[in-house]
Each structure stands twice: as C-alpha cells, then as structure tokens.
Short mmCIF file of C-alpha atoms in Angstrom, two decimals:
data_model
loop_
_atom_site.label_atom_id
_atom_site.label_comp_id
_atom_site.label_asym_id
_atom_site.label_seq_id
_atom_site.Cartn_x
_atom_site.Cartn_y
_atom_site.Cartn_z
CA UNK A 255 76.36 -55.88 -88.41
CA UNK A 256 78.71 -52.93 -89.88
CA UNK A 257 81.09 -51.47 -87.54
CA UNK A 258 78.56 -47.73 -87.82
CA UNK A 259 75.83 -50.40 -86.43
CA UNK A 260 77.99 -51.62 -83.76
CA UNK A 261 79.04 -47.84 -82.79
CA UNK A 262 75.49 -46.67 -82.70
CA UNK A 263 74.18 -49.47 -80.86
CA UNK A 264 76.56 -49.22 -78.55
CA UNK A 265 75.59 -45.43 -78.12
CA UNK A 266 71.39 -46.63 -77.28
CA UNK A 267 73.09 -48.43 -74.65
CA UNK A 268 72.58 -46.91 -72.40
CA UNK A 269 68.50 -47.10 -72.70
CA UNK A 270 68.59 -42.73 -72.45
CA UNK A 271 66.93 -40.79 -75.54
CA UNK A 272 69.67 -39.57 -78.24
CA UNK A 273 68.40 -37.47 -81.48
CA UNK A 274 69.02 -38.35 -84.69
CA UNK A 275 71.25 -35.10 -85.26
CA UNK A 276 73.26 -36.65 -82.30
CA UNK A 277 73.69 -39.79 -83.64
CA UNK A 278 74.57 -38.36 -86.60
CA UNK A 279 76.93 -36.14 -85.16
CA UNK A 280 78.66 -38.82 -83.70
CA UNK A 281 78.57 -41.36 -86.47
CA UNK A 282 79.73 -38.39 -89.28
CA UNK A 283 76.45 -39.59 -91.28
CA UNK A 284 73.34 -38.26 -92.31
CA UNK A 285 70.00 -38.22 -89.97
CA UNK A 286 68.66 -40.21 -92.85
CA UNK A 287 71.58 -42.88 -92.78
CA UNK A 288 71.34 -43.12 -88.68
CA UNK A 289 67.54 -43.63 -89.35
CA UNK A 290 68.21 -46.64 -91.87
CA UNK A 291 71.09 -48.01 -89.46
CA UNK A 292 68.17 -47.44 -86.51
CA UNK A 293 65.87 -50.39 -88.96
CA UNK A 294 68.68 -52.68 -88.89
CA UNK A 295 68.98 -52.74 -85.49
CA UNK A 296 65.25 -53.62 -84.85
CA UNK A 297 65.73 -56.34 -87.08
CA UNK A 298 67.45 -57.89 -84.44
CA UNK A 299 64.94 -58.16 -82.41
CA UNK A 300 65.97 -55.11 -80.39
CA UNK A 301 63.02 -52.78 -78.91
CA UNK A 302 63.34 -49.03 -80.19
CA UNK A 303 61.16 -45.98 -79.06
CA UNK A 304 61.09 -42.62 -81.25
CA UNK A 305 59.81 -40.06 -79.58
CA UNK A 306 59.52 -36.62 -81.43
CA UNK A 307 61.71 -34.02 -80.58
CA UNK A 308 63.61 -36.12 -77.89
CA UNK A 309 64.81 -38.80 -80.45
CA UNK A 310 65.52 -42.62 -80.20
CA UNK A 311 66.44 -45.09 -77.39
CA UNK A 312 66.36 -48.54 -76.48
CA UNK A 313 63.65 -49.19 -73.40
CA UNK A 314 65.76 -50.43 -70.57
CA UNK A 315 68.82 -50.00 -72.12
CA UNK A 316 71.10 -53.05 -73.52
CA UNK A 317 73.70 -55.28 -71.74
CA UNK A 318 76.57 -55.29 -74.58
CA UNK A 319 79.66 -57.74 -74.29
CA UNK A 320 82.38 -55.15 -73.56
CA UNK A 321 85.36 -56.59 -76.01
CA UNK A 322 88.11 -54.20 -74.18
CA UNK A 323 87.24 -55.49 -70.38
CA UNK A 324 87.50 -58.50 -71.70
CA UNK A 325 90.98 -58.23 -73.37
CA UNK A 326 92.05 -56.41 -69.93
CA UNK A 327 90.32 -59.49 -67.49
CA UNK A 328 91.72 -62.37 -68.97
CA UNK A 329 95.39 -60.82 -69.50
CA UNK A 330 95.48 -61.27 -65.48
CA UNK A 331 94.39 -64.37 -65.46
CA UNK A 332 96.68 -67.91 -64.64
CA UNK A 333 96.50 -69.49 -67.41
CA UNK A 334 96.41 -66.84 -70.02
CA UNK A 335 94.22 -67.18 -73.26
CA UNK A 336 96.00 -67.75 -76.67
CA UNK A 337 93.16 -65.90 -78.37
CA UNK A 338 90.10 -63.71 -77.76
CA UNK A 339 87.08 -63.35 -80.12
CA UNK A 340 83.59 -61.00 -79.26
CA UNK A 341 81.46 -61.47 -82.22
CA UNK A 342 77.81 -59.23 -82.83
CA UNK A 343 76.83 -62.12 -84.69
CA UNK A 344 77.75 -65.37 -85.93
CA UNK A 345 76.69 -69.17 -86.81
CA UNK A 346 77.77 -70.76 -83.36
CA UNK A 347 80.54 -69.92 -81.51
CA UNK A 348 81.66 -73.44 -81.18
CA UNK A 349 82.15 -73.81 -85.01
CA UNK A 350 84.27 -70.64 -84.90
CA UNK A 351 86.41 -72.63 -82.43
CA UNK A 352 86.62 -75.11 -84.65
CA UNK A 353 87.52 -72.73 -87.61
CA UNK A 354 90.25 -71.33 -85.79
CA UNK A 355 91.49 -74.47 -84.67
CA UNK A 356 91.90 -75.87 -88.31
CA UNK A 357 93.65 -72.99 -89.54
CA UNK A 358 96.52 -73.24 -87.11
CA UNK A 359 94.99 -71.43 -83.68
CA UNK A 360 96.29 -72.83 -80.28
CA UNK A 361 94.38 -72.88 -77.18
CA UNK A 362 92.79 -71.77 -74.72
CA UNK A 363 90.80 -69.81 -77.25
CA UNK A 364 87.59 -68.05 -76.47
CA UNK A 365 84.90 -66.97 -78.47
CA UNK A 366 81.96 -65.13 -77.09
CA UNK A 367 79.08 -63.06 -79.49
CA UNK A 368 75.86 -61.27 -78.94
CA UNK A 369 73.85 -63.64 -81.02
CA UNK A 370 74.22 -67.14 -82.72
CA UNK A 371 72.19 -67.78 -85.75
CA UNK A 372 72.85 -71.40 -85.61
CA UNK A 373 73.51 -72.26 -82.19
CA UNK A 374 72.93 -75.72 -80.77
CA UNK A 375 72.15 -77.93 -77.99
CA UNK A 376 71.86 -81.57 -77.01
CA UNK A 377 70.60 -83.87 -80.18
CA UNK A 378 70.54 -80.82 -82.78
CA UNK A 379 68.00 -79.07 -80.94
CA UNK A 380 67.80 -75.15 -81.45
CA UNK A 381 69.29 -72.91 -79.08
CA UNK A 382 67.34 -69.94 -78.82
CA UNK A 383 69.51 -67.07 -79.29
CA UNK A 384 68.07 -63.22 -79.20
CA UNK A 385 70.13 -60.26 -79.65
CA UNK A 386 72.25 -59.30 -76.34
CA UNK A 387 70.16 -61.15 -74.00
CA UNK A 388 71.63 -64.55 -73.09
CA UNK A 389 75.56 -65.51 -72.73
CA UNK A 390 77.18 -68.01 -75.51
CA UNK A 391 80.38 -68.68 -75.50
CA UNK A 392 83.12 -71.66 -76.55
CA UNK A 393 86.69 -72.66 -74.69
CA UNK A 394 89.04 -74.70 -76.15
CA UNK A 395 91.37 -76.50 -74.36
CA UNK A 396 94.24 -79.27 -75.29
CA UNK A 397 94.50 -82.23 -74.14
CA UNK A 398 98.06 -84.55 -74.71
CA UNK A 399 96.00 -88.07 -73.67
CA UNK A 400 93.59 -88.70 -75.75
CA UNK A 401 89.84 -88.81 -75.39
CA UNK A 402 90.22 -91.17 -73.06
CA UNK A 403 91.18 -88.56 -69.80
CA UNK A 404 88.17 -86.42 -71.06
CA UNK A 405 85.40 -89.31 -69.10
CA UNK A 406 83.06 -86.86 -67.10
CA UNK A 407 84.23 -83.14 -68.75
CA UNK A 408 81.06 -82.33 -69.52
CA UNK A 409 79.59 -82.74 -66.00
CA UNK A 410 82.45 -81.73 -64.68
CA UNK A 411 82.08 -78.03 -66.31
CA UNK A 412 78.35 -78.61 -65.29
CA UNK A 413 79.57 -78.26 -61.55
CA UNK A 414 81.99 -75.60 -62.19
CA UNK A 415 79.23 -73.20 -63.83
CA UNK A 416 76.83 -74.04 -61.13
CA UNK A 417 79.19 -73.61 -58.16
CA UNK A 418 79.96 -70.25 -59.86
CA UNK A 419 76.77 -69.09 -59.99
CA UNK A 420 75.82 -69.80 -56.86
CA UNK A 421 78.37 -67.40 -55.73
CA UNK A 422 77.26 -64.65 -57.51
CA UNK A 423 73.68 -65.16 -56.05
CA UNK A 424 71.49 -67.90 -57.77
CA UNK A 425 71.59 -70.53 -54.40
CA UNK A 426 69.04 -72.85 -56.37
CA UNK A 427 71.33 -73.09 -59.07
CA UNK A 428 71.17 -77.21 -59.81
CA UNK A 429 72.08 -79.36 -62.57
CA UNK A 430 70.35 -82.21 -64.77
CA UNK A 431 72.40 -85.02 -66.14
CA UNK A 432 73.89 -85.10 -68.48
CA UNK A 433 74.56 -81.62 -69.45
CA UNK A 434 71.56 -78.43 -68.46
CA UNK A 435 72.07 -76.25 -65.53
CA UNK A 436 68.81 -75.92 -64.28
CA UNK A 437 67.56 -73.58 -61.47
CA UNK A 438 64.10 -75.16 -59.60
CA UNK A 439 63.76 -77.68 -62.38
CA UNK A 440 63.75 -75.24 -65.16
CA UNK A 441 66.27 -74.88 -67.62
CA UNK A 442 68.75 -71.87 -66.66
CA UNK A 443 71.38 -73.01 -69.70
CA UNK A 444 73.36 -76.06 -71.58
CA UNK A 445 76.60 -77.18 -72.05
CA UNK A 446 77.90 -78.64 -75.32
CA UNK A 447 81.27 -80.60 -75.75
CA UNK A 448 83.46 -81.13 -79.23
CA UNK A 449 85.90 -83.17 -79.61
CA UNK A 450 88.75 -82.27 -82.63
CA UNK A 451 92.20 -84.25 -83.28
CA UNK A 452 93.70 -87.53 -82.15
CA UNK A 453 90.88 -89.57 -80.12
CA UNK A 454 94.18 -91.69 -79.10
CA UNK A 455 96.88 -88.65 -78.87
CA UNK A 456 96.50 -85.02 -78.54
CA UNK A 457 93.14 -83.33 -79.33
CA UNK A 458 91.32 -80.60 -79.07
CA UNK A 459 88.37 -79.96 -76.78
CA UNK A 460 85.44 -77.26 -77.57
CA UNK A 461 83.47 -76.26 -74.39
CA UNK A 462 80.26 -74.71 -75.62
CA UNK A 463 77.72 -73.07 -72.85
CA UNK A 464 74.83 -70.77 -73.15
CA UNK A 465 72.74 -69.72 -70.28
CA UNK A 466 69.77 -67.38 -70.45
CA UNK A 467 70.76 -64.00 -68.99
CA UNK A 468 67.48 -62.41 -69.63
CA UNK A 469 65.15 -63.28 -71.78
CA UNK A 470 63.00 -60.01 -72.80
CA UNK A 471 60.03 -61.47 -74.80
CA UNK A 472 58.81 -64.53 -74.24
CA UNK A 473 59.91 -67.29 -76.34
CA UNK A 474 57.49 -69.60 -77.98
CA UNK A 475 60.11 -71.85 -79.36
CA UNK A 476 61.79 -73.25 -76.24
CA UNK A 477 60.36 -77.12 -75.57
CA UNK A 478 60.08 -76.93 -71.91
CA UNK A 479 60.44 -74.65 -68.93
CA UNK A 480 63.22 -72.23 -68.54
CA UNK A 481 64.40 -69.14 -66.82
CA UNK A 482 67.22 -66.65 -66.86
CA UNK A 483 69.44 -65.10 -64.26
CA UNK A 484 67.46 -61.75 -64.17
CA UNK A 485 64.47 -63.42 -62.47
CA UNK A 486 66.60 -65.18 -59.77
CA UNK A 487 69.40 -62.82 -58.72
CA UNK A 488 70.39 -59.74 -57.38
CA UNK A 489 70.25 -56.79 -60.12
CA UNK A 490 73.61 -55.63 -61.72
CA UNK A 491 75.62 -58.49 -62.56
CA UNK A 492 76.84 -57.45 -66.15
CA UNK A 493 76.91 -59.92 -68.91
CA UNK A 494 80.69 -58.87 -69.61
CA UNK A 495 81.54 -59.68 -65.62
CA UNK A 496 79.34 -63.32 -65.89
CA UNK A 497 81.36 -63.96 -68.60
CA UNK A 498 84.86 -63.04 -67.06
CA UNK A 499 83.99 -65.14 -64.17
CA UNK A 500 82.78 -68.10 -65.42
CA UNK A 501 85.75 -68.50 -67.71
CA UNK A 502 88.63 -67.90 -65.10
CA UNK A 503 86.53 -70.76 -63.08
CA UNK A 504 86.52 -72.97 -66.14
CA UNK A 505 90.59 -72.79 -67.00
CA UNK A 506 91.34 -73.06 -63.49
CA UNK A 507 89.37 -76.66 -63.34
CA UNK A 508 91.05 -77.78 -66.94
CA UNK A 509 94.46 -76.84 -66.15
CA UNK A 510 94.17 -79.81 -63.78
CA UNK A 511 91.53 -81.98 -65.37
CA UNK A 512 94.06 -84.03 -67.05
CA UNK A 513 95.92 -85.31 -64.48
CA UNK A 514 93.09 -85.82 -61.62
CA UNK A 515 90.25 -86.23 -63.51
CA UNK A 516 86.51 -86.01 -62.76
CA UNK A 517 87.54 -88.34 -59.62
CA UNK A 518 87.54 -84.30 -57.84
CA UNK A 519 83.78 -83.46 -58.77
CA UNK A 520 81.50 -86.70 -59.15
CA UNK A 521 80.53 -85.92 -55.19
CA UNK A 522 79.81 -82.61 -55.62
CA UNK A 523 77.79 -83.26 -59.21
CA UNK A 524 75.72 -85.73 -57.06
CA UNK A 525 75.09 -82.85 -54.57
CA UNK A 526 73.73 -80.56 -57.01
CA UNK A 527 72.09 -83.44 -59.23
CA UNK A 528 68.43 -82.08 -59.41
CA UNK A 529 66.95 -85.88 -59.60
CA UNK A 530 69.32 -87.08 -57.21
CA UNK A 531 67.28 -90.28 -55.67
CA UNK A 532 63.79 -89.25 -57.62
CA UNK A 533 62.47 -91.70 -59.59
CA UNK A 534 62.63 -90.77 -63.55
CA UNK A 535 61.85 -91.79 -66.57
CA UNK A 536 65.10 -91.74 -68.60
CA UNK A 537 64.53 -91.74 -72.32
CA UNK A 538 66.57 -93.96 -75.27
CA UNK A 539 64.93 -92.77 -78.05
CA UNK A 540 61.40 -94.49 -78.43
CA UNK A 541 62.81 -96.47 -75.17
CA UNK A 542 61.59 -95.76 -71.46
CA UNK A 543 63.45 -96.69 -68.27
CA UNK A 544 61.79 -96.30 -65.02
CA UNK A 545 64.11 -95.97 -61.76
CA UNK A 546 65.29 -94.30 -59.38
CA UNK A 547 68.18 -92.49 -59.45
CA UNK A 548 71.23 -93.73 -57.54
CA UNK A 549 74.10 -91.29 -58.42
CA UNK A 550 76.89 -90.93 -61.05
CA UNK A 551 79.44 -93.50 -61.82
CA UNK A 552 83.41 -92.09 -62.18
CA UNK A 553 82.95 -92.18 -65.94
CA UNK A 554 79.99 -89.60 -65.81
CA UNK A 555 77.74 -92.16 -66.25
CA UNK A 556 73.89 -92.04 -65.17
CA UNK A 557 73.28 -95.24 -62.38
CA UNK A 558 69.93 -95.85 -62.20
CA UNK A 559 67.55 -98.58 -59.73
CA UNK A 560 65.58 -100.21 -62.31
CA UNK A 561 63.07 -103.07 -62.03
CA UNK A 562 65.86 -105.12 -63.25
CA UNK A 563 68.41 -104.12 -60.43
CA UNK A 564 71.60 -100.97 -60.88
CA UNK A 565 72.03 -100.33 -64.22
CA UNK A 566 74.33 -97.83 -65.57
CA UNK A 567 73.73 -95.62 -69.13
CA UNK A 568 76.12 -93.54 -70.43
CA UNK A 569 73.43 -91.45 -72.87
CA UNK A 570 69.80 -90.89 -71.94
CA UNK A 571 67.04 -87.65 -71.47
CA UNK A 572 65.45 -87.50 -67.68
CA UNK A 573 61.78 -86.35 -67.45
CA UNK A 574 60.21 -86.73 -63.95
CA UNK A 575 56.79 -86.05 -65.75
CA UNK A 576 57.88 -89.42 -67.77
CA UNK A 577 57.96 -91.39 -64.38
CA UNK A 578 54.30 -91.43 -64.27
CA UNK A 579 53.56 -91.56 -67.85
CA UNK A 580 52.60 -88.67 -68.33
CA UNK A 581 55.07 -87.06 -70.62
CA UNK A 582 53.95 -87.52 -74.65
#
C-alpha cells in the first residue's frame, strides 16, 4: 500500500461519509486518482459505501494500528524496545523479525502490521489474516543460555496473554496445549515460537501471536471453531491499546524468564488448561492416544493417563471430539 493509500485510509477511519473533492483536497490529487486509490483499498477486503452527493466511507469505521501511540507507549515502558515496526502489509511478521535480526538488529524488537499475506500457525497451517481486523505481531527477545532455559516459553506466553486478557474483560479466556488461546473451546488466537542463533550459547527468540480481534465476514477457511474479542468483551478496547498491553505484559515475564524459568507459571497454565482432567484424544500424526489429562510437566510437556499408565509427550494436537471417535 502507497503512503496516499495509507493517508486516505486512514481518513475513512473513522466510518463518517467524506467526498471525493475532500479526499482530494486533502490528498492534493485528482477526484479521479482518490477514486482509483478508493479500488485499491477494497481489494483488501475492506467494505466501501458511495453514496451520491455525500461521498465514500467505510461502514463501521476501521480499527487502524496507530504507529505514533505506539512509539509514545513503549518509550515508558521497563525494558525499552530496541526497535519498532507497524507494517500495512507484509509476508509474516515473524520473518521480518528474522530479517532484521540477520542484518544486525538487537532486541527486543517488535513488529506489528495490519495484514500478513503469509502468516502461519502450528504445522504450516494458514493463518487467516484480513485487513485491520485481527492483531499479529512478533517479539524478539535474547537469550545468553542457550535453548536449553527456553523449556515451557511457549506456554508460558500462553498464560501471560490469557491472564491479560482476562483483565481487560474476556473472564473465559482459556488455553489449549500446546500453544491456542481459546475462549469456551473455540479458538480466540495462536502463539508461534522461532528459535535463531546458538542452540548451545546465545540466541535469538521470535514470539509470534495473532488473535482474532474481529472478524467482519465470516471466514470459510478456518478448520475449526473460533471467535474474536468483539463477541466476548466490553466495546472500545482499541487494537493499538490490546497491542500496547499485551506487549508490556510479555517483556515484563521475559526479562525474568531466564533465570526462573517456567517453574513460575506451570500452576497457573494448569489452571487455565481448557482439557485440564478431560479425557482427549491427542493426535501423533496418523497416531491416536486416548487419556485423560493429568497436567503439565516443568518442561511444558503434555502428561497424559493412558491405558498404559502416565505418559508424558512433548508434541501432540488435543481434540475432545477425538476421545469418542468421532473426529475424521
């Protein structure tokens, strides 16, 4: 997206009408250039309404990332970010992480954008990713230890999120080993770790998370139930402030994480473990376990009451449908 997109999206914002001699006004471009800017925009999946002699707008308005409030938020913050990136639109904000990290970038870096073209989840899988509607965003973080004091991260940041969300109004806000925040059993977002460096020596962590902020249309593409934050809490939390929150939460648990561990949060991931003593079906690739779920080892490992006594698995999907055979 050009920087005249960017300016005249911003401007629909709002979700109020704005003519095209306005826009134009505004822009220092022709009607005819704002109208060819306006297709561009609906290309992304964005709703427009023209309405003669009142002009364009967006329905409802759009929740844009706010770069500047940003900047301002995480200046205050602790542990201060070495770099700050709000994209419109990009490949996956994890592999920018990664870019900046391999030409020379330290961390804590974030990167944030309004849409990922090539975003992913658990095993490959797609993350759906419309225009200004969900949250994705990356945090990298340092680690002098090795790979070896990162055991657990992953749930650990699971806990984190969750906690924080609670907070800001979404009580039912759960989580489902290994890595999906879930809110009653349907998926609310995923969290994605990278690892980049020295496995025995200092490396560099990539903390990718999306979670569905609210999902306009309904999506066809999405391989089992989900929601989004706009159909379980309280109107007028801003993208821009979800984001600002959930990333001071995150450095404050990493700038300890190192030394303690996920020792601090394997009773509280237990609390908020969704299947938490159900019995599941967890799946190894064509392979079924049936159990019942006995709680997290200090490794972030999945213990499990099988026929064949507590076993522990370290990878592994959960379906409760699988249980009874009925998942396919």
């Amino acid at each position: 997206m050009t920087m005249s997109e960017q300016i005249l999206l911003s401007l629909l914002s709002d979700g109020q009408f704005h003519s095209g001699e306005e826009l134009g006004d505004r822009l220092s471009i022709s009607r005819a250039a704002v109208w060819k800017q306006l297709q561009k925009i609906q290309q992304l999946g964005i709703e427009l309404e023209s309405v003669k002699g009142r002009g364009y707008r967006i329905p409802g308005g759009v929740d844009l990332l706010k770069p500047m409030e940003l900047s301002d938020a995480f200046q205050q913050v602790p542990t201060a970010l070495a770099g700050l990136s709000i994209l419109s639109t990009t490949d996956s904000t994890n592999k920018q992480v990664v870019k900046y990290l391999n030409n020379g970038g330290e961390s804590p870096f974030l990167c944030s954008c309004e849409q990922q073209t090539d975003g992913r989840g658990r095993r490959g899988r797609v993350w759906h990713s419309p225009y200004a509607e969900n949250l994705y965003f990356s945090l990298s973080w340092k680690f002098q230890a090795g790979a070896s004091v990162l055991e657990g991260l992953s749930l650990a940041v699971g806990v984190v999120i969750a906690e924080a969300l609670r907070a800001m109004g979404a009580p039912q806000c759960s989580l489902k080993w290994p890595n999906d925040i879930v809110y009653e059993g349907k998926k609310l977002g995923g969290i994605l770790i990278e690892l980049t460096g020295d496995i025995e020596g200092p490396c560099q962590v990539i903390i990718g998370v999306g979670i569905n902020v609210n999902m306009r249309a309904k999506s066809t593409d999405i391989d089992q139930p989900w929601t989004d934050l706009s159909k379980v809490m309280p109107e007028g939390l801003s993208r821009t402030d979800l984001l600002i929150d959930l990333v001071k939460a995150l450095l404050e648990m990493l700038q300890d994480y190192e030394q303690n561990g996920f020792a601090g949060y394997r009773a509280k991931f237990e609390a908020l473990n969704t299947h938490q003593g159900e019995s599941v079906c967890l799946i190894l690739g064509n392979k079924k376990i049936y159990g019942t779920v006995l709680g997290i080892e200090i490794s972030g490992a999945l213990v499990v009451e099988t026929a064949n006594g507590r076993e522990v698995f370290n990878g592994g999907e959960i379906s409760l449908r699988g249980a009874d055979d009925t998942r396919v």
